[in-house]
């Protein structure tokens, strides 16, 4: 039996060599039992190339396959790529040390990803592709993963990139004393004794239990590959790296500057459309304008910078309709998550949590906090942007029911609930908190608001410690990636301290289930349990934006806010500030 593939035919036996489940997944796709999106996402995780997966999935669908990193998007092919120029970014420049410890510092990860690369890269459509890996192979039972490294990668000190380097990084990720979230993603599945060097360019992972998401974990922002000679501080400028840029300057609170890798650092492994090594730009700089986004906006409007980290609703309003700037938008699983410390009174009684969640007027919150640029939430940390999301009914705003539930929790007595929500000074978080405060008042609930700068909210684990908080969570390509990070017992990022035995059992089942239809049924239960008995409120999901000077080409938006800028180039003629 053969699969027709746009003038080419690939036999099932060839596809089965990648993984025996792929033909059945293709059969489910042909019967429309799974979506093209689900098919592409799953078969690429199993090691099938994105190009082959796209052909298998057929043509004419509206979900594109993004080209390999050495190519530019088709929309830019007609333009003549130019080299040179500096991209300047409004951001913050935070103190850093170990990249494996990046917890709430996505902007720091974006800065250093220009030099320190990843084993894999998950694109804006959720398709995970090899990066420093050339390929991978999963065993039939998903317990053994063979990682094949590229053999043409060199560090900037001239050393060849080998399996020894990857072994060193696994040691960092899986060391409890370092506390990496990558180790949290592998908790219960992989220990350092299960990581095996097979050859100079081959690593084998021997897992204790099946895990579907292995390749995607390697693209998480704390998973930057560092050398065995790492000096403990990624900002020192003394560490070799594999990327197209090298760190030239780093000053906390002021500036980060990366410059193009030169011949003295050895040739970079990716090439541009002109046949020369990437990057096209000469440099990328991040300038710190503090925590006030209005200063970032002014810097862009004045031409001091050409883009900004993770634009918010205020930024979107400022640049909408401005022809000098481009705005790219995509649905995401980013959210302002209302969370309750359920190890603290009164939240140990989940009825109090549920009562507050009933006071979310979701449509109003989405409309006012985010101008309707997103999707309504269901109080579970699985988004419609996740391919395994099981459709749910959006909860109504029911303050009368909330009041009755509180009376029940107080043994039939009417007792006013009074508490404080701590939140960062992000515009959407501020609006969310105020609308919740207003909505809850109709149930007799008094909410006091404590606003902090985003930097202070994230500093010294404040976001982990406050009894009730609103925390912005970034996008991850799968719900079954974020759930163990945030809601597994003992997980470093479990800010609500919630644990639920049935939820934990079903989550592990979902993480090890390859069959898409079967996993979808598990997700129904997971989402229901968290929505009804969980510790969080998710009123809405935030679309992600990228806003940039139109003179910079190949800029795009990523749902997780990743700055994948190796292929970005500058056309001075299109720059009104030049």
XYZ file of C-alpha atoms in Angstrom:
578
model
C 0.000 0.000 0.000
C 1.308 3.448 -0.928
C 0.454 6.989 0.067
C 0.073 9.425 -2.846
C 2.314 12.419 -2.256
C 2.245 15.146 -4.884
C 3.903 13.242 -7.763
C 5.882 11.154 -5.272
C 4.918 7.921 -3.622
C 6.296 6.828 -0.289
C 5.470 3.291 0.835
C 4.042 2.693 4.294
C 7.067 0.553 5.105
C 9.333 3.575 4.733
C 7.130 5.635 7.035
C 6.909 2.763 9.524
C 10.692 2.880 9.886
C 10.331 6.287 11.503
C 7.615 5.016 13.859
C 5.041 2.228 13.401
C 2.187 4.464 14.614
C 2.448 6.917 11.716
C 0.445 4.887 9.152
C -2.445 4.545 11.626
C -2.326 8.262 12.352
C -2.463 8.918 8.620
C -5.463 6.601 8.370
C -7.222 8.532 11.152
C -6.479 11.764 9.286
C -7.909 10.403 6.029
C -11.111 9.492 7.881
C -11.215 12.982 9.453
C -11.079 11.481 12.943
C -8.155 13.761 13.742
C -7.295 17.189 12.361
C -4.393 17.993 10.073
C -2.963 20.076 12.909
C -3.067 17.117 15.303
C -1.520 14.853 12.676
C 1.358 17.198 11.846
C 2.098 17.881 15.478
C 2.201 14.213 16.456
C 4.121 12.703 13.535
C 6.841 15.349 13.729
C 7.238 14.580 17.437
C 7.783 10.972 16.403
C 10.664 12.065 14.183
C 9.091 12.513 10.746
C 10.456 15.554 8.946
C 8.138 18.551 8.652
C 8.373 18.464 4.852
C 7.391 14.804 4.630
C 4.656 15.275 7.223
C 3.243 18.151 5.183
C 3.123 16.051 2.020
C 1.507 13.172 3.865
C -1.120 15.526 5.218
C -1.997 16.648 1.689
C -2.070 20.020 0.028
C -4.521 22.889 0.109
C -4.922 23.093 3.877
C -4.542 26.464 5.564
C -1.933 25.288 8.086
C 1.481 25.915 6.537
C 4.625 23.992 7.246
C 7.391 26.394 8.136
C 10.604 25.777 6.132
C 13.809 24.535 7.684
C 15.848 27.184 9.523
C 18.214 27.716 6.578
C 15.406 29.062 4.385
C 13.355 32.232 4.575
C 9.539 32.324 4.443
C 8.048 32.250 0.968
C 6.555 35.741 1.408
C 10.088 37.196 1.448
C 11.631 35.133 -1.365
C 10.981 37.724 -4.064
C 12.929 40.384 -2.148
C 16.694 40.576 -2.511
C 18.176 39.842 0.878
C 20.610 42.462 2.114
C 23.255 42.095 4.764
C 24.107 44.571 7.501
C 22.203 46.681 9.974
C 21.459 46.592 13.708
C 18.146 45.588 15.249
C 17.429 47.392 18.519
C 14.851 46.053 20.967
C 13.039 47.681 23.887
C 13.166 45.273 26.796
C 14.581 44.856 30.260
C 18.076 43.637 30.957
C 17.897 41.401 33.986
C 20.577 39.733 36.036
C 21.176 36.156 34.859
C 23.439 33.238 35.662
C 22.552 29.674 34.664
C 20.219 29.495 31.640
C 18.843 26.260 33.088
C 17.472 28.406 35.912
C 15.541 30.779 33.664
C 12.191 30.687 35.445
C 10.354 33.935 34.793
C 12.893 35.477 32.443
C 11.657 34.795 28.921
C 13.195 38.070 27.777
C 16.608 36.942 29.034
C 16.195 33.668 27.161
C 15.346 35.618 23.994
C 18.496 37.670 24.358
C 20.799 34.730 24.872
C 19.157 32.400 22.335
C 20.948 34.451 19.668
C 24.192 32.821 20.833
C 23.207 29.731 22.825
C 21.026 27.417 20.779
C 18.585 24.570 21.407
C 18.427 20.924 20.436
C 15.020 21.497 18.844
C 12.878 24.440 17.815
C 9.091 24.608 18.020
C 7.726 26.965 15.399
C 4.713 29.248 15.643
C 2.389 26.475 14.440
C 3.492 24.116 17.220
C 5.604 21.934 14.931
C 8.830 20.842 16.613
C 11.798 20.457 14.292
C 15.437 19.437 14.756
C 17.892 22.233 15.440
C 21.207 21.217 16.989
C 19.770 17.756 16.613
C 19.728 16.439 13.069
C 16.969 13.938 13.868
C 15.548 11.700 16.569
C 13.868 8.333 16.765
C 11.328 7.129 19.325
C 10.837 3.474 20.223
C 7.439 1.859 19.713
C 6.629 2.259 23.420
C 7.984 5.859 23.656
C 10.405 4.840 26.412
C 13.616 5.004 24.368
C 14.557 8.096 22.402
C 17.639 8.200 20.174
C 18.983 11.711 19.564
C 21.224 12.260 16.546
C 23.325 15.426 16.662
C 24.333 17.513 13.677
C 27.962 16.864 12.765
C 28.659 20.304 11.245
C 28.264 22.448 14.361
C 31.221 24.097 16.078
C 31.546 26.186 19.204
C 32.929 29.696 18.846
C 36.233 28.497 20.315
C 36.620 26.069 17.401
C 35.673 22.903 19.285
C 33.337 20.460 17.575
C 29.846 20.078 19.072
C 29.558 16.481 20.351
C 27.532 14.155 22.531
C 29.771 15.027 25.495
C 28.401 18.561 25.361
C 24.827 17.306 25.413
C 25.594 14.933 28.291
C 26.859 17.906 30.292
C 23.602 19.776 29.711
C 21.491 16.813 30.802
C 23.533 16.754 33.995
C 22.596 20.401 34.594
C 18.917 19.940 33.765
C 18.496 16.861 35.933
C 20.464 18.167 38.933
C 17.939 18.999 41.696
C 20.345 21.518 43.226
C 20.151 23.659 40.083
C 16.370 23.500 40.039
C 15.783 23.679 36.289
C 12.222 23.476 35.027
C 13.560 21.130 32.349
C 14.260 18.669 35.131
C 10.698 19.229 36.303
C 9.402 18.306 32.854
C 11.325 15.023 33.052
C 10.498 14.317 36.703
C 9.304 10.739 37.112
C 10.345 9.890 33.566
C 14.097 10.359 33.250
C 17.053 10.350 35.624
C 20.667 11.010 34.727
C 21.386 7.273 34.858
C 19.006 6.893 31.924
C 21.003 9.260 29.677
C 23.464 7.249 27.607
C 26.179 8.375 25.225
C 26.196 5.928 22.320
C 28.727 7.673 20.067
C 30.277 11.055 19.334
C 26.987 12.299 17.857
C 24.371 9.997 19.425
C 22.593 10.173 22.787
C 20.053 7.628 23.963
C 17.402 8.417 26.560
C 16.120 5.414 28.498
C 12.937 6.599 30.177
C 11.238 4.933 33.117
C 7.819 5.589 31.541
C 6.547 6.571 28.100
C 6.574 10.307 27.349
C 5.220 11.903 24.172
C 6.643 15.401 24.595
C 10.396 14.698 24.733
C 11.453 16.728 21.633
C 9.341 19.722 22.684
C 10.975 19.866 26.114
C 14.282 20.598 24.379
C 12.832 23.773 22.855
C 11.702 25.205 26.218
C 13.489 28.491 26.921
C 15.621 27.204 29.865
C 17.056 24.454 27.601
C 19.806 26.522 25.962
C 22.885 24.418 25.268
C 25.961 25.580 27.178
C 29.530 24.187 26.980
C 31.108 21.890 29.598
C 33.525 24.731 30.358
C 30.616 26.958 31.409
C 31.784 29.444 34.041
C 28.447 29.726 35.876
C 27.366 33.022 34.317
C 25.927 33.112 30.814
C 26.433 36.899 30.692
C 30.197 36.801 31.356
C 31.078 36.844 27.651
C 33.669 34.148 28.229
C 31.611 31.076 27.316
C 31.777 29.472 23.855
C 28.449 29.194 22.038
C 27.103 27.622 18.847
C 24.834 30.415 17.574
C 25.218 33.039 14.827
C 25.919 35.869 17.301
C 28.398 36.360 20.140
C 27.922 38.460 23.254
C 29.827 41.754 23.081
C 28.322 43.754 25.950
C 26.057 43.069 28.927
C 25.103 45.661 31.561
C 22.226 44.879 33.910
C 19.514 47.514 33.677
C 21.080 49.115 30.616
C 22.026 47.130 27.543
C 22.808 43.800 25.902
C 24.621 43.700 22.564
C 25.235 40.637 20.415
C 27.363 40.932 17.270
C 27.659 38.742 14.221
C 29.908 35.730 14.551
C 33.081 36.277 12.514
C 35.725 34.040 10.953
C 37.743 34.078 14.165
C 34.852 32.231 15.839
C 34.552 29.612 13.099
C 31.849 29.347 10.453
C 28.248 29.184 11.646
C 26.417 26.019 10.573
C 23.339 27.631 8.969
C 23.522 29.438 5.645
C 21.338 32.153 4.149
C 19.732 32.234 0.726
C 22.890 33.855 -0.660
C 24.946 30.806 0.324
C 26.849 32.635 3.047
C 26.623 31.828 6.764
C 23.846 33.506 8.729
C 23.030 35.959 10.214
C 22.204 38.785 7.822
C 22.330 41.496 10.500
C 25.532 42.854 12.010
C 24.168 43.111 15.547
C 21.132 42.932 17.840
C 20.857 45.181 20.895
C 18.376 45.134 23.785
C 17.967 48.475 25.539
C 16.473 48.661 29.024
C 13.745 51.307 29.357
C 12.532 50.091 32.731
C 9.159 48.622 33.593
C 7.037 51.395 32.065
C 5.749 50.247 28.688
C 4.960 53.840 27.652
C 8.726 54.440 27.540
C 9.108 51.427 25.238
C 6.386 52.768 22.965
C 7.999 56.215 22.810
C 11.365 54.677 21.971
C 9.797 52.881 19.013
C 7.860 55.913 17.835
C 11.049 57.976 17.925
C 13.056 55.357 16.038
C 15.407 54.626 18.942
C 14.403 50.959 18.770
C 12.667 48.949 16.064
C 10.735 46.400 18.094
C 9.962 45.399 21.670
C 9.784 42.286 23.810
C 6.337 40.746 24.210
C 4.058 43.678 23.218
C 1.030 44.203 25.454
C -2.412 45.652 24.792
C -1.123 49.203 25.337
C 1.505 48.622 22.638
C -1.035 47.171 20.237
C -3.271 50.230 20.619
C -0.346 52.606 20.060
C 0.807 51.097 16.764
C -2.438 49.896 15.241
C -2.828 51.659 11.894
C 0.728 53.087 11.849
C 2.044 52.277 8.353
C 5.689 52.491 9.469
C 5.247 49.420 11.676
C 4.021 45.906 11.028
C 1.856 43.967 13.476
C 1.719 40.171 13.390
C -0.820 38.351 15.571
C -1.453 34.722 16.496
C -3.669 32.858 19.014
C -1.684 31.614 21.980
C -1.871 29.899 25.339
C -0.565 32.968 27.146
C -2.774 33.932 30.060
C -3.111 36.080 33.139
C -3.775 33.251 35.589
C -5.700 33.995 38.788
C -4.349 31.542 41.318
C -5.071 30.692 44.939
C -2.710 29.143 47.494
C -4.880 26.161 48.395
C -2.557 25.298 51.254
C -3.722 28.480 53.019
C -7.084 29.390 54.561
C -9.757 29.898 53.395
C -8.711 28.425 50.029
C -8.205 24.946 51.486
C -11.984 24.733 51.029
C -12.306 24.740 47.250
C -15.790 26.253 47.504
C -14.236 29.623 48.256
C -12.112 29.353 45.100
C -15.108 28.354 43.025
C -17.161 31.250 44.372
C -14.544 33.782 43.266
C -14.260 32.149 39.829
C -18.024 32.484 39.400
C -17.542 36.252 39.620
C -15.545 36.459 36.389
C -17.538 38.168 33.653
C -15.337 36.644 30.997
C -16.698 38.393 27.945
C -16.386 41.775 29.646
C -12.887 40.951 30.885
C -11.714 39.901 27.417
C -13.288 42.983 25.855
C -11.866 45.518 28.285
C -8.574 43.904 29.324
C -7.566 42.784 25.847
C -9.885 44.513 23.358
C -11.376 41.153 22.464
C -8.031 39.978 21.047
C -8.109 36.444 22.394
C -10.360 33.578 23.381
C -12.508 32.980 26.452
C -11.080 30.736 29.156
C -12.579 27.885 31.167
C -10.539 27.925 34.413
C -8.263 25.167 33.177
C -4.704 25.685 31.942
C -5.389 24.045 28.595
C -6.098 26.484 25.794
C -7.973 26.230 22.483
C -4.523 26.987 21.023
C -3.387 23.554 22.255
C -4.032 20.778 19.728
C -5.340 18.387 22.416
C -7.842 20.882 23.879
C -11.260 19.304 24.449
C -14.075 21.818 23.726
C -15.836 23.044 26.862
C -18.760 25.290 27.722
C -17.604 28.720 28.900
C -18.781 29.291 32.510
C -21.331 32.058 33.001
C -20.973 35.031 35.331
C -23.125 33.960 38.315
C -22.600 36.166 41.393
C -25.857 34.966 42.994
C -24.659 31.361 42.852
C -21.300 32.477 44.238
C -23.063 34.112 47.192
C -25.094 30.964 47.845
C -21.960 28.806 47.680
C -20.225 30.993 50.245
C -23.238 30.695 52.558
C -23.033 26.911 52.209
C -19.293 26.977 52.979
C -20.082 28.974 56.151
C -22.639 26.448 57.420
C -25.598 28.495 56.289
C -24.361 31.764 57.748
C -23.827 34.852 55.627
C -20.221 35.791 56.198
C -18.440 38.300 54.008
C -15.345 37.042 52.198
C -12.541 39.615 52.253
C -9.151 39.001 50.686
C -6.294 40.614 48.717
C -5.081 39.944 45.182
C -1.461 40.798 44.383
C -0.795 41.493 40.724
C 1.870 43.026 38.456
C 1.386 46.435 36.869
C 0.694 45.046 33.410
C -2.320 46.792 31.832
C -4.266 43.585 31.210
C -3.621 42.323 34.752
C -4.709 45.658 36.221
C -7.956 45.673 34.233
C -8.628 42.015 35.025
C -8.162 42.603 38.753
C -10.439 45.660 38.786
C -13.207 43.932 36.811
C -13.020 40.897 39.097
C -13.184 43.215 42.107
C -16.292 44.862 40.660
C -17.921 41.586 39.638
C -17.271 39.959 43.004
C -18.862 42.864 44.892
C -22.239 41.739 43.553
C -21.719 38.499 45.473
C -20.833 40.418 48.634
C -17.120 39.641 48.238
C -14.634 42.389 49.077
C -11.372 42.216 47.117
C -8.461 44.498 47.923
C -5.875 44.985 45.193
C -2.130 45.221 45.697
C -0.237 46.314 42.599
C 3.498 45.741 42.167
C 5.958 46.313 39.360
C 6.393 43.244 37.224
C 10.032 43.049 38.301
C 9.122 43.094 42.004
C 6.301 40.601 41.499
C 8.720 38.127 39.947
C 11.648 38.898 42.264
C 12.500 36.735 45.261
C 9.695 34.301 44.424
C 6.962 36.818 45.335
C 4.731 35.334 42.634
C 5.105 31.947 44.297
C 4.432 33.136 47.835
C 1.463 35.526 47.835
C -1.848 33.946 48.970
C -3.745 35.093 45.858
C -2.038 36.423 42.760
C -2.387 37.052 39.055
C 0.578 35.584 37.200
C 1.235 35.818 33.498
C 2.059 32.404 32.057
C 3.655 32.064 28.663
C 2.563 29.763 25.860
C 3.631 26.158 25.557
C 2.799 24.039 22.534
C 0.900 21.405 24.514
C -1.364 21.466 27.530
C 0.330 18.307 28.768
C 3.577 20.290 28.933
C 2.321 23.128 31.123
C 0.150 21.017 33.457
C 3.037 19.049 35.020
C 5.089 22.243 35.353
C 2.411 24.138 37.246
C 0.084 21.609 38.865
C 2.115 18.521 39.753
C 2.705 18.005 43.453
C 6.104 19.379 44.429
C 6.744 21.076 41.081
C 8.872 24.211 41.445
C 6.308 26.334 39.592
C 3.265 24.981 41.395
C 2.451 28.417 42.801
C -0.977 27.326 44.084
C 0.380 24.161 45.821
C -2.552 22.266 44.338
C -2.468 18.493 44.148
C -5.156 16.072 43.090
C -4.489 12.310 42.902
C -6.962 11.578 40.092
C -5.705 14.558 38.096
C -2.090 13.452 38.567
C -2.899 9.914 37.450
C -4.732 11.048 34.342
C -2.028 13.570 33.497
C 0.617 10.866 33.460
C -1.690 8.768 31.306
C -2.103 11.654 28.847
C 1.657 12.260 28.718
C 2.269 8.647 27.727
C -0.651 8.263 25.291
C 0.254 8.548 21.624
C -3.203 7.839 20.209
C -4.743 11.265 19.602
C -8.359 10.168 20.003
C -7.604 8.384 23.269
C -5.657 11.354 24.616
C -8.498 13.696 23.705
C -10.813 11.687 25.960
C -8.303 11.894 28.804
C -8.159 15.658 28.306
C -11.912 15.880 28.813
C -11.430 14.536 32.335
C -8.287 16.570 33.062
C -9.913 19.841 32.015
C -13.122 19.061 33.916
C -11.267 18.214 37.139
C -9.200 21.370 37.037
C -12.133 23.610 36.100
C -14.352 22.225 38.882
C -11.847 21.402 41.629
C -8.730 23.314 40.666
C -6.902 26.291 42.111
C -6.940 28.724 39.198
C -9.159 31.011 37.184
C -8.453 31.606 33.493
C -10.885 34.213 32.214
C -9.330 34.535 28.774
C -6.423 33.526 26.558
C -4.253 36.248 25.090
C -3.384 36.534 21.434
C 0.344 37.155 20.930
C 1.686 40.060 18.906
C 4.926 41.067 17.291
C 5.257 44.785 16.460
C 8.251 45.958 14.463
C 9.665 48.539 12.078
C 8.620 47.380 8.603
C 12.178 47.815 7.327
C 13.109 44.596 9.111
C 12.150 41.570 7.028
C 11.383 38.004 8.106
C 10.220 39.226 11.506
C 7.282 37.158 12.689
C 5.191 36.361 15.728
C 5.524 33.303 17.938
C 2.816 32.304 20.456
C 5.453 31.900 23.173
C 7.122 35.207 22.300
C 10.289 33.512 21.015
C 12.540 35.827 18.989
C 13.691 33.506 16.199
C 15.737 36.100 14.342
C 18.513 34.245 12.519
C 16.932 35.080 9.144
C 15.941 38.686 9.863
C 17.387 41.270 7.478
C 17.203 45.033 7.083
C 16.075 47.079 4.073
C 17.139 50.654 4.725
C 14.860 51.996 1.959
C 11.787 50.984 3.971
C 12.939 52.663 7.190
C 11.287 56.069 7.723
C 13.770 56.779 10.511
C 16.867 56.221 8.350
